[in-house]
PDB file of C-alpha atoms in Angstrom:
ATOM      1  CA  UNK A   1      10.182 -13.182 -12.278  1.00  0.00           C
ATOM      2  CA  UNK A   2       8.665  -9.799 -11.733  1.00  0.00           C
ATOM      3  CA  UNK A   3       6.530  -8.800  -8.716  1.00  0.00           C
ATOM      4  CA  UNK A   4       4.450  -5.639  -8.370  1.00  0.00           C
ATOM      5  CA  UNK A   5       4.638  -4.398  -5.048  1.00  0.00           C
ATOM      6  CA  UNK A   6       1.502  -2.412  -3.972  1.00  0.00           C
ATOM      7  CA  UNK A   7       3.493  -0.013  -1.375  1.00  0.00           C
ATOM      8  CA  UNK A   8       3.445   3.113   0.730  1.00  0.00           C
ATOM      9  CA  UNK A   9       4.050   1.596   3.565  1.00  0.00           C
ATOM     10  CA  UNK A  10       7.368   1.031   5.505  1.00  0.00           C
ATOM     11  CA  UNK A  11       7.169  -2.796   5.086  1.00  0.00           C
ATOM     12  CA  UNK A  12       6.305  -2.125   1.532  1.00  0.00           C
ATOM     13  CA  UNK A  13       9.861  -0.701   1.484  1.00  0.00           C
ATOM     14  CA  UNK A  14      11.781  -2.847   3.280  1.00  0.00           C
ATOM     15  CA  UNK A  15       9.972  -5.632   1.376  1.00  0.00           C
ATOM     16  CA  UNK A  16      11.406  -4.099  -1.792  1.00  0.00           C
ATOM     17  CA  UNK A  17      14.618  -4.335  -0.553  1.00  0.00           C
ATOM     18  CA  UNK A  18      14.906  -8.078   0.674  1.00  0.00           C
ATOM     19  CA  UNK A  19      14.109  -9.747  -2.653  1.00  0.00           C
ATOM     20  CA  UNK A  20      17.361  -9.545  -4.775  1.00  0.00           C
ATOM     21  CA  UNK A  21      17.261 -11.162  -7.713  1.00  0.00           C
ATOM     22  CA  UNK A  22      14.099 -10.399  -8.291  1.00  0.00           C
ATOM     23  CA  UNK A  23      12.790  -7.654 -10.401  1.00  0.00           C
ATOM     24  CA  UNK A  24      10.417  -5.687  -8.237  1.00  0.00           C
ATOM     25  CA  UNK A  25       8.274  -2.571  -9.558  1.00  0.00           C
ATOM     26  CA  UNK A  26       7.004  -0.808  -6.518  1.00  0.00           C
ATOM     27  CA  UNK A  27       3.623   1.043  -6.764  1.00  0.00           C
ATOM     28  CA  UNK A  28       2.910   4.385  -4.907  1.00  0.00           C
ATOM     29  CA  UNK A  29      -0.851   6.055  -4.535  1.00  0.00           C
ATOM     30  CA  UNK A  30       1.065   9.328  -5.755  1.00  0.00           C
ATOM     31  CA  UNK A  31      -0.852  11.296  -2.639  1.00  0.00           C
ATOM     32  CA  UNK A  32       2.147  12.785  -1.217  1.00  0.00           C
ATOM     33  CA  UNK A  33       4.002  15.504  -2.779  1.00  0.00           C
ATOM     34  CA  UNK A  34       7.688  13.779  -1.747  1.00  0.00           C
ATOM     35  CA  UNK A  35       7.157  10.051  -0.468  1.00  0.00           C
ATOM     36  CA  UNK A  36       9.482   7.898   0.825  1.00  0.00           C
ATOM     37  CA  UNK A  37      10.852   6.131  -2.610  1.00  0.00           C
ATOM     38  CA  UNK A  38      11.530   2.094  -1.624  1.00  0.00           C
ATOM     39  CA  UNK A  39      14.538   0.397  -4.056  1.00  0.00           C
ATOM     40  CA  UNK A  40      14.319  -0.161  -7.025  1.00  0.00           C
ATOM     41  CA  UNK A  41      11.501   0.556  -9.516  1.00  0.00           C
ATOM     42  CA  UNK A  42       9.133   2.800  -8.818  1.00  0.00           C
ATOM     43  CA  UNK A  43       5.635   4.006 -10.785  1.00  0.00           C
ATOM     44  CA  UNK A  44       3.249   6.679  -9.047  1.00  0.00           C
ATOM     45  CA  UNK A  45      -0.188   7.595  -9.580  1.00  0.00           C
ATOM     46  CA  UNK A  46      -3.471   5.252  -9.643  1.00  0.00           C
ATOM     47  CA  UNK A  47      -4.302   2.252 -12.669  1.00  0.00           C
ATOM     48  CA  UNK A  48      -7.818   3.546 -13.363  1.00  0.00           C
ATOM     49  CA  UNK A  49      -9.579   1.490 -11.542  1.00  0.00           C
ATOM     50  CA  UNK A  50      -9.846  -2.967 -12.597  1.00  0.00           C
ATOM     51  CA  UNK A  51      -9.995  -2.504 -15.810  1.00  0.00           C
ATOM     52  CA  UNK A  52      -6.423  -0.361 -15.994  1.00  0.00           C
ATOM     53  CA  UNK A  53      -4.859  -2.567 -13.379  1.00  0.00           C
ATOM     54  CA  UNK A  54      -5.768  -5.396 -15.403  1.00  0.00           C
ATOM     55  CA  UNK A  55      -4.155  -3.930 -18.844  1.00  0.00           C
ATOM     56  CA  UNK A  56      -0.930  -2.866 -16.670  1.00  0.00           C
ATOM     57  CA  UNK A  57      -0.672  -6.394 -15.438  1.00  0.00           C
ATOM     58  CA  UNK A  58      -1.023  -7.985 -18.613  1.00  0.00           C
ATOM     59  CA  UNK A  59       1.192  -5.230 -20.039  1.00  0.00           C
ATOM     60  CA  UNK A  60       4.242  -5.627 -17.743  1.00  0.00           C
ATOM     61  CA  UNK A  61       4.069  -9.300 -17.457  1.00  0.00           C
ATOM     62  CA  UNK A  62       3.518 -10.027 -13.731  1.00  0.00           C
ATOM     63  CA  UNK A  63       3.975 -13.111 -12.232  1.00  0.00           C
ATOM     64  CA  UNK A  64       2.971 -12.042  -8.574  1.00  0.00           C
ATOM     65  CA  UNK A  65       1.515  -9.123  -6.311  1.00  0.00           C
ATOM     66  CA  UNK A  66       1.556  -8.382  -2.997  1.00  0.00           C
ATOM     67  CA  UNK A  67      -0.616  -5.735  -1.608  1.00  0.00           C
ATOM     68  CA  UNK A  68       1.525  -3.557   1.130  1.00  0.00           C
ATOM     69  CA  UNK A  69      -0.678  -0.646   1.061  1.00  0.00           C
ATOM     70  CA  UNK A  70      -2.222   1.145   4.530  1.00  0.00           C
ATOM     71  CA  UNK A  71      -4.267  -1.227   6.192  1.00  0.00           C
ATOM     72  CA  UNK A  72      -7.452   1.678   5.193  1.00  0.00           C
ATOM     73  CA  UNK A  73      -6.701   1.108   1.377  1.00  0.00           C
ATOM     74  CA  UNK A  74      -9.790  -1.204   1.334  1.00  0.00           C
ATOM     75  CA  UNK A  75     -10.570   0.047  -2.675  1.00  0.00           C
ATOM     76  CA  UNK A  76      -7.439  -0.928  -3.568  1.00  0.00           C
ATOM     77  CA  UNK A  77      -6.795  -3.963  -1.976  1.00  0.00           C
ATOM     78  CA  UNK A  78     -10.474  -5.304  -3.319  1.00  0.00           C
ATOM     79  CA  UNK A  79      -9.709  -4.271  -6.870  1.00  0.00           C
ATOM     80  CA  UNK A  80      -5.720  -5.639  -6.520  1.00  0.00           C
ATOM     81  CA  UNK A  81      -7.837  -8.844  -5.323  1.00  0.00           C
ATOM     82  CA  UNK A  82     -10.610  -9.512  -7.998  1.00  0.00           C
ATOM     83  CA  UNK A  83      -8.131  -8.587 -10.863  1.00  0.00           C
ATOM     84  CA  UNK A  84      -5.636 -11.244  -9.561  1.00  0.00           C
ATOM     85  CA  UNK A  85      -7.828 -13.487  -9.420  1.00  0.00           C
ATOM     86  CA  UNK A  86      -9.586 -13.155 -12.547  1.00  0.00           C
ATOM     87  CA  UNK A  87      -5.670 -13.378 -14.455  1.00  0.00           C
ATOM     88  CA  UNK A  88      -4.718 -16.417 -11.957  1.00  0.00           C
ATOM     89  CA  UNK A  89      -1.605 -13.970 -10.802  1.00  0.00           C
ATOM     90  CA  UNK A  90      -0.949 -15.420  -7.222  1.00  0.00           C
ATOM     91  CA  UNK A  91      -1.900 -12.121  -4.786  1.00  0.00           C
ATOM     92  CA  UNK A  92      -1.067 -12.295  -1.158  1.00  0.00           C
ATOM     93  CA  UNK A  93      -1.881  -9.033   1.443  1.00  0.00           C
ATOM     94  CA  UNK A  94       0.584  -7.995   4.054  1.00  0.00           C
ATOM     95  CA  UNK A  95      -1.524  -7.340   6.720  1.00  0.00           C
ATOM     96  CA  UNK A  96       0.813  -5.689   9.686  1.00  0.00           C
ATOM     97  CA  UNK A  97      -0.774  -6.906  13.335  1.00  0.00           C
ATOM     98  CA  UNK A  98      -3.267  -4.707  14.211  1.00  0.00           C
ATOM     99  CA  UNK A  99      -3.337  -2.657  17.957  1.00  0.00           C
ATOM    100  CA  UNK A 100      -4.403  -4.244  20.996  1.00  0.00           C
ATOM    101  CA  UNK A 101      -5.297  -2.261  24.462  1.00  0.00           C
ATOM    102  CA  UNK A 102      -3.240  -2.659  27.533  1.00  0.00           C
ATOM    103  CA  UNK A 103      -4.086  -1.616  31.160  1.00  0.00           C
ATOM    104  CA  UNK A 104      -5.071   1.586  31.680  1.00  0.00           C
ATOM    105  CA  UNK A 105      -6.131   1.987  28.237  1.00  0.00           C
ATOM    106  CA  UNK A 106      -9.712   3.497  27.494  1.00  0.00           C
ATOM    107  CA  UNK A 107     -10.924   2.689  23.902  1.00  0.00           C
ATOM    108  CA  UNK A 108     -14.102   2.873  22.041  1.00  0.00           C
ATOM    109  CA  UNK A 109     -14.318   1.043  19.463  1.00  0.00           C
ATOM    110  CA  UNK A 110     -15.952   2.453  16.175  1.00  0.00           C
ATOM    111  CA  UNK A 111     -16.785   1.104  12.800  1.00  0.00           C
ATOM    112  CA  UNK A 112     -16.032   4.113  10.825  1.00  0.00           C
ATOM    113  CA  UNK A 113     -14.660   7.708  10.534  1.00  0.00           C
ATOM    114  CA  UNK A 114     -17.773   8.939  10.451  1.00  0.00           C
ATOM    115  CA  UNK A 115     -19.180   6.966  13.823  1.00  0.00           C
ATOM    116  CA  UNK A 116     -16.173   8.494  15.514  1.00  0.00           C
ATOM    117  CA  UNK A 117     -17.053  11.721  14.516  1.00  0.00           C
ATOM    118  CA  UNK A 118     -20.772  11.191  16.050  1.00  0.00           C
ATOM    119  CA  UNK A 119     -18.953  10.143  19.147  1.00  0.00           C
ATOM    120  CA  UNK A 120     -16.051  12.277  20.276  1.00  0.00           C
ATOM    121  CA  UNK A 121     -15.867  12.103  23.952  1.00  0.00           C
ATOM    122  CA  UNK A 122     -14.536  15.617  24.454  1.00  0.00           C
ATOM    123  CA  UNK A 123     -13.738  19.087  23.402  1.00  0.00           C
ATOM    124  CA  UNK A 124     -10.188  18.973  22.768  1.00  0.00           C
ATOM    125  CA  UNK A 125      -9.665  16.193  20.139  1.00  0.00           C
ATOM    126  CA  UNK A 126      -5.882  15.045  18.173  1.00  0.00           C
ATOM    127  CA  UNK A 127      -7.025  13.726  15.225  1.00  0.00           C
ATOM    128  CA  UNK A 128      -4.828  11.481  14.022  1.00  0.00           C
ATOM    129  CA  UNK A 129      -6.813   9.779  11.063  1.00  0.00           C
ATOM    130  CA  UNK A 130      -5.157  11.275   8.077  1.00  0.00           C
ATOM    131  CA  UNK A 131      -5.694  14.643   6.514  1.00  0.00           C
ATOM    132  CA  UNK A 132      -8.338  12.978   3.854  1.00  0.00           C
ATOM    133  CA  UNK A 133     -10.980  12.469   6.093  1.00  0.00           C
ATOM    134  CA  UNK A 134     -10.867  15.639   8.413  1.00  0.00           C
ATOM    135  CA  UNK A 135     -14.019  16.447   6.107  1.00  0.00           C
ATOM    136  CA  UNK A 136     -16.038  14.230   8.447  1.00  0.00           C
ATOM    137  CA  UNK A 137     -15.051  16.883  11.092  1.00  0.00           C
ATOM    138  CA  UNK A 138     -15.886  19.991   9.588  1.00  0.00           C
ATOM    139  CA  UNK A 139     -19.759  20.724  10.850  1.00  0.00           C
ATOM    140  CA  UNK A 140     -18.634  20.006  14.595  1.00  0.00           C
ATOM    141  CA  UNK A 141     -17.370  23.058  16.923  1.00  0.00           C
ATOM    142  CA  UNK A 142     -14.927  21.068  18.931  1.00  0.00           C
ATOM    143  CA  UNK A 143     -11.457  22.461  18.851  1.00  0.00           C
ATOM    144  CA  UNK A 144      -9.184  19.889  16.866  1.00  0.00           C
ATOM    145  CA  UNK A 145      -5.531  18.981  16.473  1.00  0.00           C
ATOM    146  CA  UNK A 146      -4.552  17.260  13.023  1.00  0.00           C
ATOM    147  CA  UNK A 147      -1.273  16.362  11.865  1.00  0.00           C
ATOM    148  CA  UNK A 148       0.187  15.180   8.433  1.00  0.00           C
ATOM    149  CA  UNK A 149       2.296  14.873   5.737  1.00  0.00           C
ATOM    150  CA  UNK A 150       1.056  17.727   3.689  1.00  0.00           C
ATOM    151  CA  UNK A 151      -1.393  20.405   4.508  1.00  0.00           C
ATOM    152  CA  UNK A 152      -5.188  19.211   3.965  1.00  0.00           C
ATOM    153  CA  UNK A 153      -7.082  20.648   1.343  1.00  0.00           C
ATOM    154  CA  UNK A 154     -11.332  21.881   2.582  1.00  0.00           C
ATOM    155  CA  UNK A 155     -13.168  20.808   3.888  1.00  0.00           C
ATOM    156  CA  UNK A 156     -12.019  21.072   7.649  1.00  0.00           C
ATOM    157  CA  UNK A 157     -13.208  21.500  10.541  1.00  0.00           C
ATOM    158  CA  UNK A 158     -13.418  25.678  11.360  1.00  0.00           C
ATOM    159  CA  UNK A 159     -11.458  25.560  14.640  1.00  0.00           C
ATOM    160  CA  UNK A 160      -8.223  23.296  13.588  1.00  0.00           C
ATOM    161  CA  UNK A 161      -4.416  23.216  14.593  1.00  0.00           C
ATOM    162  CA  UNK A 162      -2.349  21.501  11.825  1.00  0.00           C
ATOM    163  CA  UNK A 163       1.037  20.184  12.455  1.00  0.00           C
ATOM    164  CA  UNK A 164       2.883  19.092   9.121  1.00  0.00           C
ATOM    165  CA  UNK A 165       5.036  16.173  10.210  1.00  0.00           C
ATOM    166  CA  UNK A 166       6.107  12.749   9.328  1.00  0.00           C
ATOM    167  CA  UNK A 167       6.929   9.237  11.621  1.00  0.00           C
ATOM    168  CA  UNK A 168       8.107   7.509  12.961  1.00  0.00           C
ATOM    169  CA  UNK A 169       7.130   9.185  16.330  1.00  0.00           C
ATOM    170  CA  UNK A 170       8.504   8.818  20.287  1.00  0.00           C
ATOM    171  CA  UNK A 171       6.517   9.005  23.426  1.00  0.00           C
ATOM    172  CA  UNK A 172       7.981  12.154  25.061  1.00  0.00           C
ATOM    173  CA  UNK A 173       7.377  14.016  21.188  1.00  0.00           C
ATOM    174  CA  UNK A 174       3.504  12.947  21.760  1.00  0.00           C
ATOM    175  CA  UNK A 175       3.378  13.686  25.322  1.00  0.00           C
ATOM    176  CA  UNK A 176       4.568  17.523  24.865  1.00  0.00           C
ATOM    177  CA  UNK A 177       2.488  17.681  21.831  1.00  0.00           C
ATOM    178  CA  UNK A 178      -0.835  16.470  23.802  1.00  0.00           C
ATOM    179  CA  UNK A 179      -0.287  18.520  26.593  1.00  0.00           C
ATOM    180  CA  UNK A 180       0.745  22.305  24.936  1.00  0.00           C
ATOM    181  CA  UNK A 181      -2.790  21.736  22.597  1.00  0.00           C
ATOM    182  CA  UNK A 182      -4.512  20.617  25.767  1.00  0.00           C
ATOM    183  CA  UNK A 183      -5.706  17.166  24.287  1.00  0.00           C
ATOM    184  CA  UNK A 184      -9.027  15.610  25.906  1.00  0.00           C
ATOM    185  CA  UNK A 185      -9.190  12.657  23.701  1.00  0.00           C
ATOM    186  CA  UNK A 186      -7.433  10.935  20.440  1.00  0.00           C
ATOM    187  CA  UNK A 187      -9.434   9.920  17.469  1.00  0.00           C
ATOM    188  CA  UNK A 188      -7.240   7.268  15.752  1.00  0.00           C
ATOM    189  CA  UNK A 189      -7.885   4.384  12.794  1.00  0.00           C
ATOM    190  CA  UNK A 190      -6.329   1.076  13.741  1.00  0.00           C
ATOM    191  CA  UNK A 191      -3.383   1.074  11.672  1.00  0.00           C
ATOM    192  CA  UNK A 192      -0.679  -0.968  13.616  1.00  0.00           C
ATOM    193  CA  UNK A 193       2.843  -0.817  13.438  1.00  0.00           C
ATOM    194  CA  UNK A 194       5.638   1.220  15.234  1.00  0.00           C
ATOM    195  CA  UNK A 195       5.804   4.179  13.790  1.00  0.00           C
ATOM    196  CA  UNK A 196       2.977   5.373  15.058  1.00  0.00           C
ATOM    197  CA  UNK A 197       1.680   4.136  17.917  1.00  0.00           C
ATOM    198  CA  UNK A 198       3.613   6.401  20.471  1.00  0.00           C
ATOM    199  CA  UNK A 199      -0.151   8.351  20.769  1.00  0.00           C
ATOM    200  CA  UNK A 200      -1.644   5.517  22.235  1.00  0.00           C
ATOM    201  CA  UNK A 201       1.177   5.257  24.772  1.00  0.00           C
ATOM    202  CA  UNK A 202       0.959   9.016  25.480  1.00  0.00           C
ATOM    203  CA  UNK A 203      -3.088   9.173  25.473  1.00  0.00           C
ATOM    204  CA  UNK A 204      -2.716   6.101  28.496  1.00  0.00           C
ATOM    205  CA  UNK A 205       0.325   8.326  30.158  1.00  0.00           C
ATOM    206  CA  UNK A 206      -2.067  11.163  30.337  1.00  0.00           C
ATOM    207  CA  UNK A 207      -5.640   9.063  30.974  1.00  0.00           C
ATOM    208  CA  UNK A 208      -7.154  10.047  27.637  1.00  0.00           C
ATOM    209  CA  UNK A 209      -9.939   8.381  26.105  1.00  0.00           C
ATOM    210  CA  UNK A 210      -8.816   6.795  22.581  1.00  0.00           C
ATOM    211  CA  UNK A 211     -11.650   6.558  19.954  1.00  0.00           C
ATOM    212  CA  UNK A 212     -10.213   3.938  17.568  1.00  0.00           C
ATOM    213  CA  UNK A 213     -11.590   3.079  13.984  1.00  0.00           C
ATOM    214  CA  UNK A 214     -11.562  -0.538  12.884  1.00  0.00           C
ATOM    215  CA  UNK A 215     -10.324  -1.857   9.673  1.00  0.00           C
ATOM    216  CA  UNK A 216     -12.403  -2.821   6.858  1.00  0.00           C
ATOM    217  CA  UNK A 217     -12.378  -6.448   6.078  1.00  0.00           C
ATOM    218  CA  UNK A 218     -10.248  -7.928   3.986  1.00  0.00           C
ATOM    219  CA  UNK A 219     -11.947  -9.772   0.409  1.00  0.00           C
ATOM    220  CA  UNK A 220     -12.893 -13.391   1.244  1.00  0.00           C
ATOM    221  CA  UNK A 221      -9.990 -15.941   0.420  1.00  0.00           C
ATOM    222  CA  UNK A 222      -7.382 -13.574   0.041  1.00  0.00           C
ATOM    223  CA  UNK A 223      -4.075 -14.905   1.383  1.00  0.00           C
ATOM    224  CA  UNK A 224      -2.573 -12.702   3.902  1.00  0.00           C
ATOM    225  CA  UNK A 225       0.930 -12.739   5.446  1.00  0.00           C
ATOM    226  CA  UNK A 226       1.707 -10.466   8.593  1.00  0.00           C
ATOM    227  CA  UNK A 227       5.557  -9.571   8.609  1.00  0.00           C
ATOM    228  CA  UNK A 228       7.719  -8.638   5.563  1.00  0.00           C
ATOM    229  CA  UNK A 229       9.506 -11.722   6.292  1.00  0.00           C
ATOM    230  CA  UNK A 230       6.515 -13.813   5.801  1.00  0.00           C
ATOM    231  CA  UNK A 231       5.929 -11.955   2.406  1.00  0.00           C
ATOM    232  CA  UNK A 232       9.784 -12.252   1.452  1.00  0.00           C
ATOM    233  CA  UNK A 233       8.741 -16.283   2.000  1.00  0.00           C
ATOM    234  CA  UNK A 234       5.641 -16.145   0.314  1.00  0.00           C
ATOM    235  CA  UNK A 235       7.570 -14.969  -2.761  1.00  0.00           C
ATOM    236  CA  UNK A 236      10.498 -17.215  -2.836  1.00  0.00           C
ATOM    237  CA  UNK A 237       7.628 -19.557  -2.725  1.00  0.00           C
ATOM    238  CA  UNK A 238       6.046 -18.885  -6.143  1.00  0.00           C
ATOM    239  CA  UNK A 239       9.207 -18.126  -7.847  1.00  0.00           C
ATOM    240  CA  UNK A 240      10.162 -22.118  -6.901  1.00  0.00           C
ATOM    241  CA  UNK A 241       6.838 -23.377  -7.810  1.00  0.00           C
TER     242      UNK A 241
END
């Protein structure tokens, strides 16, 4: 049995790592210069689209994929989805849990990247949305904070602070960060998980408004599982069918 594992994602690589016996070919976007490699195999760089995903299928003789990419990989996931389908190669998303506000917490609630950019609260602004889509920024003069992997390429917005880092983050590293940039408000997508929600934690310590970006919807009838061990299940599953 050979699964493709649709990855980037730290349950994409812990998921590699709990099936043994099982030959597993993990794929990465190939958007970071020196990702974090999961076990076993490994292939980087897009298909080319449903009609290159569906000859690399085919080609490699799959008989199941799970799609552990970022809960914001919406073109992925729907081409992952209608290819499966259309080969009758079972396809299950693992979907981490997404955020949820606490007390204290002051969220808006936006449908897009863009929206959030029509409706920043403040002057000060972290963005914490990814380095791809600081472009939506770059006609506004508030004073922004970005962090990421790898430096972002134009175009930005004119008055930016970059930090190049990588999660998993703590509280007390957010807190000093906020408060030596002077934060007003966080711009984040809804990504769930641990690694990094420590912003939202900070952004409540310090009683900063959080604009937060909602996912996109997953395809219709998709089967989704929401823990690696679920997914771990999910393939014993079709191996014993």
């Amino acid at each position: 049995m050979t699964v493709l594992i649709l990855g980037g994602t730290g349950e994409a690589r812990r998921l590699a790592g709990e099936l043994p016996g099982i030959r597993v070919i993990s794929s990465l976007a190939g958007r970071v210069r020196t990702p974090r490699l999961p076990p076993g195999e490994v292939r980087i760089g897009g298909f080319g689209g449903p009609d290159g995903l569906r000859k690399w299928l085919l080609g490699n003789d799959i008989h199941a994929v799970v799609d552990a990419t970022h809960p914001f990989a919406a073109r992925m996931t729907a081409t992952a989805a209608q290819v499966t389908a259309e080969l009758a190669i079972p396809f299950t998303v693992l979907s981490r849990p997404g955020w949820s506000p606490g007390p204290g917490d002051d969220w808006r609630w936006v449908d897009s990247v863009a929206e959030a950019a029509r409706n920043l609260p403040a002057e000060r602004v972290f963005l914490a949305t990814g380095r791809e889509e600081l472009a939506e920024f770059a006609d506004l003069g508030n004073w922004f904070l970005a962090r990421s992997v790898e430096p972002p390429q134009p175009p930005v917005p004119r008055r930016l602070r970059v930090v190049l880092d990588r999660g998993p983050f703590t509280v007390e590293g957010e807190l000093a960060l906020m408060r030596e940039h002077g934060i007003q408000a966080l711009v984040t997508k809804d990504s769930g998980g641990e690694m990094t929600a420590a912003k939202l934690t900070a952004a409540r310590e310090l009683g900063i408004p959080v604009v937060v970006v909602r996912r996109p919807p997953l395809p219709a009838g998709v089967s989704v599982v929401s823990s690696v061990d679920e997914a771990v299940s999910w393939v014993r599953g079709i191996g014993e069918a």
